[in-house]
PDB file of C-alpha atoms in Angstrom:
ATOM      1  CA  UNK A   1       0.000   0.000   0.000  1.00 54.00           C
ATOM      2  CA  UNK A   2       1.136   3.045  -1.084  1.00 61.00           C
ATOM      3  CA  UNK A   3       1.974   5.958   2.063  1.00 62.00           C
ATOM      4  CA  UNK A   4       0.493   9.216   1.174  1.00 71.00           C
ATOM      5  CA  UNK A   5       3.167  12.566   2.508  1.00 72.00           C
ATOM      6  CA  UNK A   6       1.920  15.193   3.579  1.00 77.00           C
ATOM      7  CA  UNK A   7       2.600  18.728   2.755  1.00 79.00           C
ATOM      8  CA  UNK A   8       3.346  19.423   6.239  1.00 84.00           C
ATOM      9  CA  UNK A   9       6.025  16.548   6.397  1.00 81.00           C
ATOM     10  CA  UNK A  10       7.428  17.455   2.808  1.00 84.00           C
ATOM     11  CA  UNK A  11       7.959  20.814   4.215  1.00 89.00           C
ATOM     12  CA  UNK A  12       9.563  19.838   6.962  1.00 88.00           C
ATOM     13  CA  UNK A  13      12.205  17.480   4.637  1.00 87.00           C
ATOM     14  CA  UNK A  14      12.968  20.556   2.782  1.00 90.00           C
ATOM     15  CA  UNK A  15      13.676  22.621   5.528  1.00 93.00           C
ATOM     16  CA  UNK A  16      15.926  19.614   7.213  1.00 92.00           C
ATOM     17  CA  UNK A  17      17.701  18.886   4.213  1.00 93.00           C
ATOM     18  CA  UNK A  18      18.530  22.435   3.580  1.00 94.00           C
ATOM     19  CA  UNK A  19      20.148  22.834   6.716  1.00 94.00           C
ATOM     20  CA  UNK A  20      21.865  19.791   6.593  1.00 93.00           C
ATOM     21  CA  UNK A  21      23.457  21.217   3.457  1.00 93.00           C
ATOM     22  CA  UNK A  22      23.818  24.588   5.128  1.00 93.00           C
ATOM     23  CA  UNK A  23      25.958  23.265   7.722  1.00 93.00           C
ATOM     24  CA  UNK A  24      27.783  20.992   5.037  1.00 89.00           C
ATOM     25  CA  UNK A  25      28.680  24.068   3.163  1.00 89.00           C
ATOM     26  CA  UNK A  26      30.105  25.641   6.400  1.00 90.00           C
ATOM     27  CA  UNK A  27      32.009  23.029   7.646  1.00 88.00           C
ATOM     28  CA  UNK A  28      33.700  22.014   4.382  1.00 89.00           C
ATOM     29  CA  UNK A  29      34.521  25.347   3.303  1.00 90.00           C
ATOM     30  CA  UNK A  30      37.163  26.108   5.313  1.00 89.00           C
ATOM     31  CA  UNK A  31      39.201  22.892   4.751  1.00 89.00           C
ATOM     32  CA  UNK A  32      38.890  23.654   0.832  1.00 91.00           C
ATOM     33  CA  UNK A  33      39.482  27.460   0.989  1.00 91.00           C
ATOM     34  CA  UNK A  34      43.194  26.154   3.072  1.00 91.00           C
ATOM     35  CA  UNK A  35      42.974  23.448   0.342  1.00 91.00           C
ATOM     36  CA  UNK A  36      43.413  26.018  -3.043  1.00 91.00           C
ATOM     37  CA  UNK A  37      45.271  28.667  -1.506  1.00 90.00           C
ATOM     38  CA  UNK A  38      48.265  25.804  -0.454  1.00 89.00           C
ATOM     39  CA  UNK A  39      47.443  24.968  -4.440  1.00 90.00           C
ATOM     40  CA  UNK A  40      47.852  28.736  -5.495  1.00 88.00           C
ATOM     41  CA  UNK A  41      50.581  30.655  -7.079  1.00 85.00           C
ATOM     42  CA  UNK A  42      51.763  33.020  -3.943  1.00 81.00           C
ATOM     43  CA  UNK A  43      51.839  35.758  -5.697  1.00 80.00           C
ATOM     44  CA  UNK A  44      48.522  35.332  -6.505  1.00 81.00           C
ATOM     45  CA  UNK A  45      47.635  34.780  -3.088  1.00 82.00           C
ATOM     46  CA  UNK A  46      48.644  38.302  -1.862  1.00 79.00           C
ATOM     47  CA  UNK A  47      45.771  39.923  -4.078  1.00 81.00           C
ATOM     48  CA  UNK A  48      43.150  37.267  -1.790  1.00 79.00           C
ATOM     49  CA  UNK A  49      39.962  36.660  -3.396  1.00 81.00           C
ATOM     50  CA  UNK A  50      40.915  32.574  -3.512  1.00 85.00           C
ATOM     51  CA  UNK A  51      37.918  30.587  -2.737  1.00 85.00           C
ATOM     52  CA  UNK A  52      37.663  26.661  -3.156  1.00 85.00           C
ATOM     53  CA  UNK A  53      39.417  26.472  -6.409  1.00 88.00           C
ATOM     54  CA  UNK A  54      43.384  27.457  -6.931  1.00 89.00           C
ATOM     55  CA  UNK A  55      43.128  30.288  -9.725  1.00 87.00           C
ATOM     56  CA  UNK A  56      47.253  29.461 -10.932  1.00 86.00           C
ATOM     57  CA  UNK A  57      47.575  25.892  -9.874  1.00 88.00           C
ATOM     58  CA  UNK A  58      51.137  25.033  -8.575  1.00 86.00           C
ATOM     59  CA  UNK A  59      53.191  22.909  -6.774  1.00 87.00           C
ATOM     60  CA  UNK A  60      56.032  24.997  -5.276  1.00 83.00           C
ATOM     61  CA  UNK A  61      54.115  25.770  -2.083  1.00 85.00           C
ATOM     62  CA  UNK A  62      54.963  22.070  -1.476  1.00 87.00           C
ATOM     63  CA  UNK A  63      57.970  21.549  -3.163  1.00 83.00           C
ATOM     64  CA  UNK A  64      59.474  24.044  -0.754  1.00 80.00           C
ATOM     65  CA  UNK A  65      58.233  22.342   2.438  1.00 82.00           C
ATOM     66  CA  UNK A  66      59.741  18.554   1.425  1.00 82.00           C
ATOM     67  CA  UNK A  67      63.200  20.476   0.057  1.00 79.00           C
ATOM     68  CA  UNK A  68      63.937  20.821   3.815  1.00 78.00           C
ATOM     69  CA  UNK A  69      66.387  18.192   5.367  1.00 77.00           C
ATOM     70  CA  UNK A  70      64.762  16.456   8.438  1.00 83.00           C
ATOM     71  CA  UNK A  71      60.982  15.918   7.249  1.00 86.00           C
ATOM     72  CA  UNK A  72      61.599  12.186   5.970  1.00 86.00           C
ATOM     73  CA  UNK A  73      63.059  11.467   9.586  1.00 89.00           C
ATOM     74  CA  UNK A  74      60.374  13.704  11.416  1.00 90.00           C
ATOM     75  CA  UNK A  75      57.753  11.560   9.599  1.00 89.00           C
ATOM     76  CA  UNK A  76      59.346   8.244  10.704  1.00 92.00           C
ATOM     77  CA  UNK A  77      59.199   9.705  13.860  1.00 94.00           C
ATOM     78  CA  UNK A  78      55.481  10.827  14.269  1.00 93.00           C
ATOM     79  CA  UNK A  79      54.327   8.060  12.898  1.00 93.00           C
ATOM     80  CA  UNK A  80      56.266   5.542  15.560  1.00 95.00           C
ATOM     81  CA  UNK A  81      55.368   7.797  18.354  1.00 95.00           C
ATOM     82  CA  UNK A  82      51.291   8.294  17.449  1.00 94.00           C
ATOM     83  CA  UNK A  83      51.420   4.111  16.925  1.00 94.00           C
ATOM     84  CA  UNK A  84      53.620   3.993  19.908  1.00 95.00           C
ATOM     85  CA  UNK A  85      51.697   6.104  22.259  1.00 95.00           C
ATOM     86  CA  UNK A  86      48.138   4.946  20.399  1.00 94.00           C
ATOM     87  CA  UNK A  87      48.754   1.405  21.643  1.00 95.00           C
ATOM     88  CA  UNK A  88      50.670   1.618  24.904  1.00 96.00           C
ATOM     89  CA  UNK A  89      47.529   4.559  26.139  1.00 95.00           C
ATOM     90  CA  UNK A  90      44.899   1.961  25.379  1.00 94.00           C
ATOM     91  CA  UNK A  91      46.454  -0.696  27.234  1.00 94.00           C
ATOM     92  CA  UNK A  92      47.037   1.651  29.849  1.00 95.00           C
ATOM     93  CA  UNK A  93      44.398   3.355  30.336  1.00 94.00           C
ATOM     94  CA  UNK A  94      41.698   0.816  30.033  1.00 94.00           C
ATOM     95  CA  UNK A  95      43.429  -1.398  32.496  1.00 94.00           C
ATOM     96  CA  UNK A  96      43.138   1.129  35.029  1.00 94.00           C
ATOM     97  CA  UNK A  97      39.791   2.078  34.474  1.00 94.00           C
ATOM     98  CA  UNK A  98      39.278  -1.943  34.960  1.00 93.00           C
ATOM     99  CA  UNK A  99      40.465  -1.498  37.858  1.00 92.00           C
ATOM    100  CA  UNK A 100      38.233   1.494  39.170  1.00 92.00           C
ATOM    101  CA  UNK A 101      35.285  -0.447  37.706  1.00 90.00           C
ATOM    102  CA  UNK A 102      35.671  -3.439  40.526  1.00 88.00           C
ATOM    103  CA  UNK A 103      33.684  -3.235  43.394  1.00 83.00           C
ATOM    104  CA  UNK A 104      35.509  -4.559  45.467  1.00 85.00           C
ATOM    105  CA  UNK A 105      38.563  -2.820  44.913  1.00 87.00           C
ATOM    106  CA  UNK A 106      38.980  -0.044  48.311  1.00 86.00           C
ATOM    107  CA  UNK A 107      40.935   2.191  46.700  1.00 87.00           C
ATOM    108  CA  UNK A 108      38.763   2.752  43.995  1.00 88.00           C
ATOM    109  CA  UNK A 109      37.216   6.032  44.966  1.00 89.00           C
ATOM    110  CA  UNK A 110      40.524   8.046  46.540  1.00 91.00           C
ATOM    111  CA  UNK A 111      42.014   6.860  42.911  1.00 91.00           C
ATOM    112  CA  UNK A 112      39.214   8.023  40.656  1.00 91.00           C
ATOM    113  CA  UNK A 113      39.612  11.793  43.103  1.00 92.00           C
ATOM    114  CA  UNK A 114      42.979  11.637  42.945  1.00 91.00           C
ATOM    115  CA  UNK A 115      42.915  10.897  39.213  1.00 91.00           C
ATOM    116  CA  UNK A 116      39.873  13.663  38.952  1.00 91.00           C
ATOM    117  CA  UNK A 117      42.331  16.492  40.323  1.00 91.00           C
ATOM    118  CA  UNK A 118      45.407  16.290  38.156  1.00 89.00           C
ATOM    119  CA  UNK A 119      42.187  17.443  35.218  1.00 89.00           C
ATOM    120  CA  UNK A 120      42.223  20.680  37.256  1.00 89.00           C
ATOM    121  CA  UNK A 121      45.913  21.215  38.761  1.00 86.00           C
ATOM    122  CA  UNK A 122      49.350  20.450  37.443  1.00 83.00           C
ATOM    123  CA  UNK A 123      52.814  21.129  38.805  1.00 82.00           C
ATOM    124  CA  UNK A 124      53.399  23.280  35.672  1.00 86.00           C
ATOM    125  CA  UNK A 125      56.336  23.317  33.133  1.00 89.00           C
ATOM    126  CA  UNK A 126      59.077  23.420  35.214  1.00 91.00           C
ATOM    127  CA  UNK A 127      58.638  20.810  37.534  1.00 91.00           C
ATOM    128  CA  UNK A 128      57.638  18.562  34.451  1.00 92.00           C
ATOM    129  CA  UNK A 129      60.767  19.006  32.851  1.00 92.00           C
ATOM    130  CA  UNK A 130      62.958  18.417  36.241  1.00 93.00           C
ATOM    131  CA  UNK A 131      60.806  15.105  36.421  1.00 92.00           C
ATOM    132  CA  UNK A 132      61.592  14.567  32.716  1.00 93.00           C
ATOM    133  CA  UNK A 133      65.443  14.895  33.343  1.00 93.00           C
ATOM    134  CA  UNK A 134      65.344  13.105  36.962  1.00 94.00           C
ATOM    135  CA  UNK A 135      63.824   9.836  34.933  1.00 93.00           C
ATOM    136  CA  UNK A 136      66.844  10.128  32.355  1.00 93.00           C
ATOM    137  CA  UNK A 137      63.747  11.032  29.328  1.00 93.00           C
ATOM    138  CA  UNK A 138      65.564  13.934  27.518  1.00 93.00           C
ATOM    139  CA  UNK A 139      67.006  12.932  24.978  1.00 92.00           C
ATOM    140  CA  UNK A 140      65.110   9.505  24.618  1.00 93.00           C
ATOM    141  CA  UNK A 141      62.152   8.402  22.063  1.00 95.00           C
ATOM    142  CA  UNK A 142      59.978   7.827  25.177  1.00 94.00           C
ATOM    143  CA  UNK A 143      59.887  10.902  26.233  1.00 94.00           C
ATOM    144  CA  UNK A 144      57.055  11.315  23.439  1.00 95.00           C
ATOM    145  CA  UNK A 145      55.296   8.067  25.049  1.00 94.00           C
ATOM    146  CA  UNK A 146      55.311   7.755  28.526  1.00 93.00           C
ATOM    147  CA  UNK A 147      53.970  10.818  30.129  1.00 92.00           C
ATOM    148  CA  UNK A 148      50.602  10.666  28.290  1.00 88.00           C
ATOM    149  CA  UNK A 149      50.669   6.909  28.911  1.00 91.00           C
ATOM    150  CA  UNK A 150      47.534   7.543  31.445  1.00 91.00           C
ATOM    151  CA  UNK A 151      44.933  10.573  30.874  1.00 90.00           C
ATOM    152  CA  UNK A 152      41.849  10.625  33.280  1.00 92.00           C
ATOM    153  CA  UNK A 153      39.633  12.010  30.938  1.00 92.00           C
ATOM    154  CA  UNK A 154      40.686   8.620  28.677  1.00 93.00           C
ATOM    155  CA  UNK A 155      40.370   6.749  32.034  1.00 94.00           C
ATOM    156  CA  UNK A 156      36.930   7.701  33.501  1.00 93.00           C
ATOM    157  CA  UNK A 157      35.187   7.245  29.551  1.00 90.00           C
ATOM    158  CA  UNK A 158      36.341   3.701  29.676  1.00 92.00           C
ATOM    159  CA  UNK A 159      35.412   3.070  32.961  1.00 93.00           C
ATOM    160  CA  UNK A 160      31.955   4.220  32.204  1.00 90.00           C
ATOM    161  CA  UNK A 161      31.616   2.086  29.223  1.00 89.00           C
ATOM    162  CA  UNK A 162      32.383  -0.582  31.722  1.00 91.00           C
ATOM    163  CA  UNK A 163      30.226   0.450  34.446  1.00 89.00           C
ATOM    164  CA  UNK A 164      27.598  -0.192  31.780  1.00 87.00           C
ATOM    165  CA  UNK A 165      28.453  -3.758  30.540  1.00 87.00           C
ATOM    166  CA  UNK A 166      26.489  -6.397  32.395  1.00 87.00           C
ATOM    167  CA  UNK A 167      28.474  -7.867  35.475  1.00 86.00           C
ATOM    168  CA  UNK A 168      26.994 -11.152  34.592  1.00 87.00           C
ATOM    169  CA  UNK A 169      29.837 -11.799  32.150  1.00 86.00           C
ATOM    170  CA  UNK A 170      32.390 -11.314  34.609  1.00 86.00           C
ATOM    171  CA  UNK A 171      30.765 -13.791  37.258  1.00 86.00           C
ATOM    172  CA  UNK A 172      30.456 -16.289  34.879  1.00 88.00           C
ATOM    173  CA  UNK A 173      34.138 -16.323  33.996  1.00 87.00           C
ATOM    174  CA  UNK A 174      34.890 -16.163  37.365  1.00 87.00           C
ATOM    175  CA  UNK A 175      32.882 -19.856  37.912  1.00 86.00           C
ATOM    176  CA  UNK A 176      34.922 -20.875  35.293  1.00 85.00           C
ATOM    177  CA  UNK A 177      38.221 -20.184  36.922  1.00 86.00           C
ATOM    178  CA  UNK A 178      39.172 -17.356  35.141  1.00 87.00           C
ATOM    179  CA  UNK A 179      41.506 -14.652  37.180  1.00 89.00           C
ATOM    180  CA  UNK A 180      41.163 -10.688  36.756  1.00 88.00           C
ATOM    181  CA  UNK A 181      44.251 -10.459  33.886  1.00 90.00           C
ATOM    182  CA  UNK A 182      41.570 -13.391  31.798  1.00 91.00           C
ATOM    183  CA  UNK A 183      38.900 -11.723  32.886  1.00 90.00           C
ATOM    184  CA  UNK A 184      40.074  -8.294  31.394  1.00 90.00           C
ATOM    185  CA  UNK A 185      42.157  -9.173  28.592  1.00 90.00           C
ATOM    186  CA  UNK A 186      39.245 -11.999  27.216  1.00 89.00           C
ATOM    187  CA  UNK A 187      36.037 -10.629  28.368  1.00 89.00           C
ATOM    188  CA  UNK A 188      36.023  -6.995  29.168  1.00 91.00           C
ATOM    189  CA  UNK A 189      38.561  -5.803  26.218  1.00 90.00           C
ATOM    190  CA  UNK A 190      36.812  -7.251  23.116  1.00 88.00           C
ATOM    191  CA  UNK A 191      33.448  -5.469  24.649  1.00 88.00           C
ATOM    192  CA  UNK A 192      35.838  -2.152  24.961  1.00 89.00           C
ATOM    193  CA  UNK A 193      36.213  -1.774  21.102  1.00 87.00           C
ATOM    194  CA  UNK A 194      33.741   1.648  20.906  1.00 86.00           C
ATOM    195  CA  UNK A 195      35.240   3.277  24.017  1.00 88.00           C
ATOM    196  CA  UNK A 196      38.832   2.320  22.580  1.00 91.00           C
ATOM    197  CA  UNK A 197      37.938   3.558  18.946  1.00 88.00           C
ATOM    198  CA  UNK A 198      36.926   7.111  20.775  1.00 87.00           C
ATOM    199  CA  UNK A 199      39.885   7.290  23.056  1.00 91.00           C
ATOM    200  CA  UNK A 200      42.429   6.194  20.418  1.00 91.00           C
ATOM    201  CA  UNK A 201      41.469   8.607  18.017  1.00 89.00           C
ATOM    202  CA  UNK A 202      42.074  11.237  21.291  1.00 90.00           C
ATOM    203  CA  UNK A 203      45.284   9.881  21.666  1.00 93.00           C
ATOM    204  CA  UNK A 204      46.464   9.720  17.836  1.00 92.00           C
ATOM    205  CA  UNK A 205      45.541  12.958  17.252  1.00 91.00           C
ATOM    206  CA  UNK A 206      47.531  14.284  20.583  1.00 92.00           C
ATOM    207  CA  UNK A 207      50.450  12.502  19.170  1.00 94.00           C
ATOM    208  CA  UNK A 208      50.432  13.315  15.799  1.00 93.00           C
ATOM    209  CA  UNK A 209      50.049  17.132  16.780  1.00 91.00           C
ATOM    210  CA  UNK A 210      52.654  17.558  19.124  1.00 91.00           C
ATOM    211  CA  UNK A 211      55.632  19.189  18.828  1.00 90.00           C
ATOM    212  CA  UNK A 212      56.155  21.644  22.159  1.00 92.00           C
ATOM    213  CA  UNK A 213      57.867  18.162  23.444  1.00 91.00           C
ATOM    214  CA  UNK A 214      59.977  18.038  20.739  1.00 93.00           C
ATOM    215  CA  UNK A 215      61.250  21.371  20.990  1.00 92.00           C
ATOM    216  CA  UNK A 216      61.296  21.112  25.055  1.00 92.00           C
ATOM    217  CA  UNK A 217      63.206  18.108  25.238  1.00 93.00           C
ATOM    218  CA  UNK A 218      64.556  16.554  21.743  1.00 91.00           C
ATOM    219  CA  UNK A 219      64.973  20.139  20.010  1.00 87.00           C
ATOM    220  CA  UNK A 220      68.940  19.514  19.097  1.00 87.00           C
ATOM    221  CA  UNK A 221      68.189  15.735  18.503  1.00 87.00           C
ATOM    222  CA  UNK A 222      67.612  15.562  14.569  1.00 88.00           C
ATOM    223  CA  UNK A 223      67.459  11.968  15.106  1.00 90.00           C
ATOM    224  CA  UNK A 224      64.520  12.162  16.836  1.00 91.00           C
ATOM    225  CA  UNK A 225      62.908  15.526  15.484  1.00 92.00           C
ATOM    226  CA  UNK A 226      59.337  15.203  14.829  1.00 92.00           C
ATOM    227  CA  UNK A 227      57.328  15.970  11.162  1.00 90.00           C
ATOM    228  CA  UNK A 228      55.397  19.010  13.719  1.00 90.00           C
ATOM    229  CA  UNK A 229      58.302  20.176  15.075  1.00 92.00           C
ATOM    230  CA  UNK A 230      59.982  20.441  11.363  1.00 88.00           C
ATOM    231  CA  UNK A 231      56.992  22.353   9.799  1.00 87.00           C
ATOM    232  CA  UNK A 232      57.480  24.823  12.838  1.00 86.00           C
ATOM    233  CA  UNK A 233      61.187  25.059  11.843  1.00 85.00           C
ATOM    234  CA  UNK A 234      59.883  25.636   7.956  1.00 81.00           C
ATOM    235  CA  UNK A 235      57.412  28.119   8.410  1.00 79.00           C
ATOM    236  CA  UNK A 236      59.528  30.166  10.853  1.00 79.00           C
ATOM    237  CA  UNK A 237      62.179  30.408   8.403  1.00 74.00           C
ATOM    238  CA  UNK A 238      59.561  31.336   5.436  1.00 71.00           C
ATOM    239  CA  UNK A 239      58.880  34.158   8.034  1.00 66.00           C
ATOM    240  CA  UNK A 240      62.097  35.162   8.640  1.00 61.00           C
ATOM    241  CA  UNK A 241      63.734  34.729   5.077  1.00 52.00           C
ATOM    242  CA  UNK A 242      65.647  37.978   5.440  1.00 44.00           C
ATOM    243  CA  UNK A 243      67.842  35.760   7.715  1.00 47.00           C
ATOM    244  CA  UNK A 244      70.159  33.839   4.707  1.00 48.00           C
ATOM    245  CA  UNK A 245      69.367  30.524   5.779  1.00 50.00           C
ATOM    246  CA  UNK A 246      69.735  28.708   3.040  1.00 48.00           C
ATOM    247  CA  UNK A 247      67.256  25.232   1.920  1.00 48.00           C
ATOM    248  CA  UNK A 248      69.321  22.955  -0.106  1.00 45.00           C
ATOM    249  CA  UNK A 249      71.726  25.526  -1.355  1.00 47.00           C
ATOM    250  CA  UNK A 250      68.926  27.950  -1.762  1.00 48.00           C
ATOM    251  CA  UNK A 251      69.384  31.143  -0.159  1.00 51.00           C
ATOM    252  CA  UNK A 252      65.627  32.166   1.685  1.00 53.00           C
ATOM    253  CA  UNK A 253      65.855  35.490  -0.070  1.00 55.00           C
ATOM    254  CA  UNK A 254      65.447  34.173  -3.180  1.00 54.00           C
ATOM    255  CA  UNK A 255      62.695  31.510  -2.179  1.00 55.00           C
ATOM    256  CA  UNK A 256      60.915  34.362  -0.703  1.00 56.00           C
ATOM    257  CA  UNK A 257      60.805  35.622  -3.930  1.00 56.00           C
ATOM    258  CA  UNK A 258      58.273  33.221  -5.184  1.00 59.00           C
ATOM    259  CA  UNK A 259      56.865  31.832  -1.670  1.00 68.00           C
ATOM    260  CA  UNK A 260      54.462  33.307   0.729  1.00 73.00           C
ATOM    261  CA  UNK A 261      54.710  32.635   4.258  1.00 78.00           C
ATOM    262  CA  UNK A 262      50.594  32.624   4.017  1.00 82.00           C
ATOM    263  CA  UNK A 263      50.954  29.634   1.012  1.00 84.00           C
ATOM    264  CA  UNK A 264      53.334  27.784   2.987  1.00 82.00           C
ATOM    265  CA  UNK A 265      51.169  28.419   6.167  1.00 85.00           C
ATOM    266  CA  UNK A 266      48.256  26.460   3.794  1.00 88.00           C
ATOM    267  CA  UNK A 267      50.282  24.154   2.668  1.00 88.00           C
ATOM    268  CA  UNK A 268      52.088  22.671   6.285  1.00 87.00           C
ATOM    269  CA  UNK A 269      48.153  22.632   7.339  1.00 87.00           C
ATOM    270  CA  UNK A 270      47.188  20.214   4.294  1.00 89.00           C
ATOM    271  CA  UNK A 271      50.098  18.482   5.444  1.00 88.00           C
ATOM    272  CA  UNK A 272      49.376  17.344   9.030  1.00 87.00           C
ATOM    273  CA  UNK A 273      45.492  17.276   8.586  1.00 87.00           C
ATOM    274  CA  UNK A 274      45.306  14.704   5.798  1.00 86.00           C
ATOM    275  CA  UNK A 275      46.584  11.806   7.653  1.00 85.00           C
ATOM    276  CA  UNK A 276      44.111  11.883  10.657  1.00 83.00           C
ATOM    277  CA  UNK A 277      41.318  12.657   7.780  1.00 84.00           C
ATOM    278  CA  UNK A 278      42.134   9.129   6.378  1.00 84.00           C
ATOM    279  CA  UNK A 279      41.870   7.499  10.146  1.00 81.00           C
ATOM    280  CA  UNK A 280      38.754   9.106  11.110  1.00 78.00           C
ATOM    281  CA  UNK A 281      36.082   7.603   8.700  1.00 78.00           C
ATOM    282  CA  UNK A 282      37.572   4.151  10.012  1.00 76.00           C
ATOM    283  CA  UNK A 283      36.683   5.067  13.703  1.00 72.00           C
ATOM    284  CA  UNK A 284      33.761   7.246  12.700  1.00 71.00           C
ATOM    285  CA  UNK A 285      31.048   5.020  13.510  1.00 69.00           C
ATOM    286  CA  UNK A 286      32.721   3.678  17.037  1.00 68.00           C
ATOM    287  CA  UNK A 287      33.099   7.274  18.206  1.00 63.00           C
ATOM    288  CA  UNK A 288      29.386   8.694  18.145  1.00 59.00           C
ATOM    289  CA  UNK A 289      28.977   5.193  20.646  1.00 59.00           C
ATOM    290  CA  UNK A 290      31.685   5.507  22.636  1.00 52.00           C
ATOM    291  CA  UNK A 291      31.056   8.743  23.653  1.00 51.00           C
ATOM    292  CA  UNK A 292      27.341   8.215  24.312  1.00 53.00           C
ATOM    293  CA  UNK A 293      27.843   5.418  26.544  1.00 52.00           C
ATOM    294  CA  UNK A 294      30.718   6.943  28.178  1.00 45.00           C
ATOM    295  CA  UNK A 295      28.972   9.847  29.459  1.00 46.00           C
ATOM    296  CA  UNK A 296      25.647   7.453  30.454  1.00 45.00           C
ATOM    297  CA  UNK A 297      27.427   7.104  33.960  1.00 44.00           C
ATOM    298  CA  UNK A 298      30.147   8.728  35.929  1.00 42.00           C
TER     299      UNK A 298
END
């Protein structure tokens, strides 16, 4: 049988799906305004009027930014440190908030307060960086990794997701001998896999961001120089061409000449956006759940 519409209702689709498209428009314009004018001829750029479409379509913008030494190794680098740190927060974090989620654990509640202040006070910069050099970190990969091993934001979301799984399961792996470690790693994890999608992408986008750390603790260490900390290094000198440093025997005065820090700018935002575009659809549809459920308890 045939369902008759109504006007009322069509109206009502019209007016949805016209600000569904609104808010489409909005949201994508940005990227592809940052999108033409890394795509644009700089000299072009300095008269503005760019829009979502490059009006002399070039390369050099680009070229520029991979011409400087250290981006192939500051790319190895991000990349090992977001897996790195991805992974080793997961594990982390969700077996603490395991922990927290047991009943009969006593500590459980000065934990989740102690946990619950260091979201509102830290010892500051200072301090951090004495603890850095007390635990022999400068200087070291793991520098990158092991302070952000544990976040109680990350912590209390996957504890709620817990809090909301049925205790059942874990009482009937109990009567079958398993410990807490089975229990966790067997039961509770595979169940974990929204509230894990939401905090990873949290903690791979931290990771692949960073680059105060770098300069902080790794800055002479072009070894272990990160692909954020490099763009920093590119578009300061773009800025400050007048200087004579020099890209691949290239003085900066004469790249200047064709280059605009505001291209480059464009261009070193393409850059570090793209790859967490590419990871987000694949997480997409765990985050909207993980979040939900997360916040269904405290």
């Amino acid at each position: 049988m045939k369902v008759r519409i109504s006007l009322t209702d069509r109206l009502f689709d019209v007016i949805v799906y016209l600000v569904i498209s609104l808010v489409a428009v909005c949201t994508l314009y940005p990227f592809l305004n940052v999108l033409a004018i890394s795509l644009n001829d700089s000299t072009d750029t300095v008269r503005g009027g760019i829009t979502v479409f490059p009006r002399h379509l070039t390369f050099d913008n680009y070229s520029l930014i991979f011409s400087f030494a250290g981006l192939l190794t500051g790319l190895k680098i991000s990349v090992l440190r977001t897996l790195a740190g991805t992974v080793l927060g997961l594990i982390s974090s969700s077996m603490l908030a395991y922990v927290l989620s047991r009943a009969e654990f006593d500590g459980r509640k000065f934990l989740s307060l102690f946990l619950a202040l260091t979201m509102y006070v830290s010892g500051g910069l200072i301090p951090f960086y004495l603890l850095m050099r007390d635990m022999h970190l400068i200087g070291t990969f793991w520098v990158y990794v092991l302070p952000g091993l544990v976040s109680a934001f990350n912590v209390f979301i996957i504890r709620s997701f817990i809090d909301g799984l049925p205790y059942a399961l874990q009482e009937s792996a109990k009567l079958d001998g398993a410990n807490d470690f089975t229990i966790y790693w067997r039961v509770i994890l595979p169940l974990l896999l929204p509230a894990l999608a939401t905090v990873a992408l949290f903690l791979a986008v931290g990771q692949w961001n960073s680059w105060f750390d770098t300069y902080l603790y790794n800055g002479s260490k072009e070894h272990l120089t990160t692909l954020q900390f490099e763009l920093m290094k590119v578009l300061q000198s773009t800025q400050v061409g007048s200087s004579g440093q020099e890209v691949n025997g290239t003085n900066m005065n004469q790249v200047m000449n064709r280059i605009s820090p505001e291209s480059v700018k464009m261009a070193i935002t393409i850059i570090v956006t793209v790859p967490i575009l590419l990871v987000y659809p694949f997480l997409q549809r765990y985050f909207v759940t993980g979040m939900t459920l997360g916040a269904v308890k405290s």
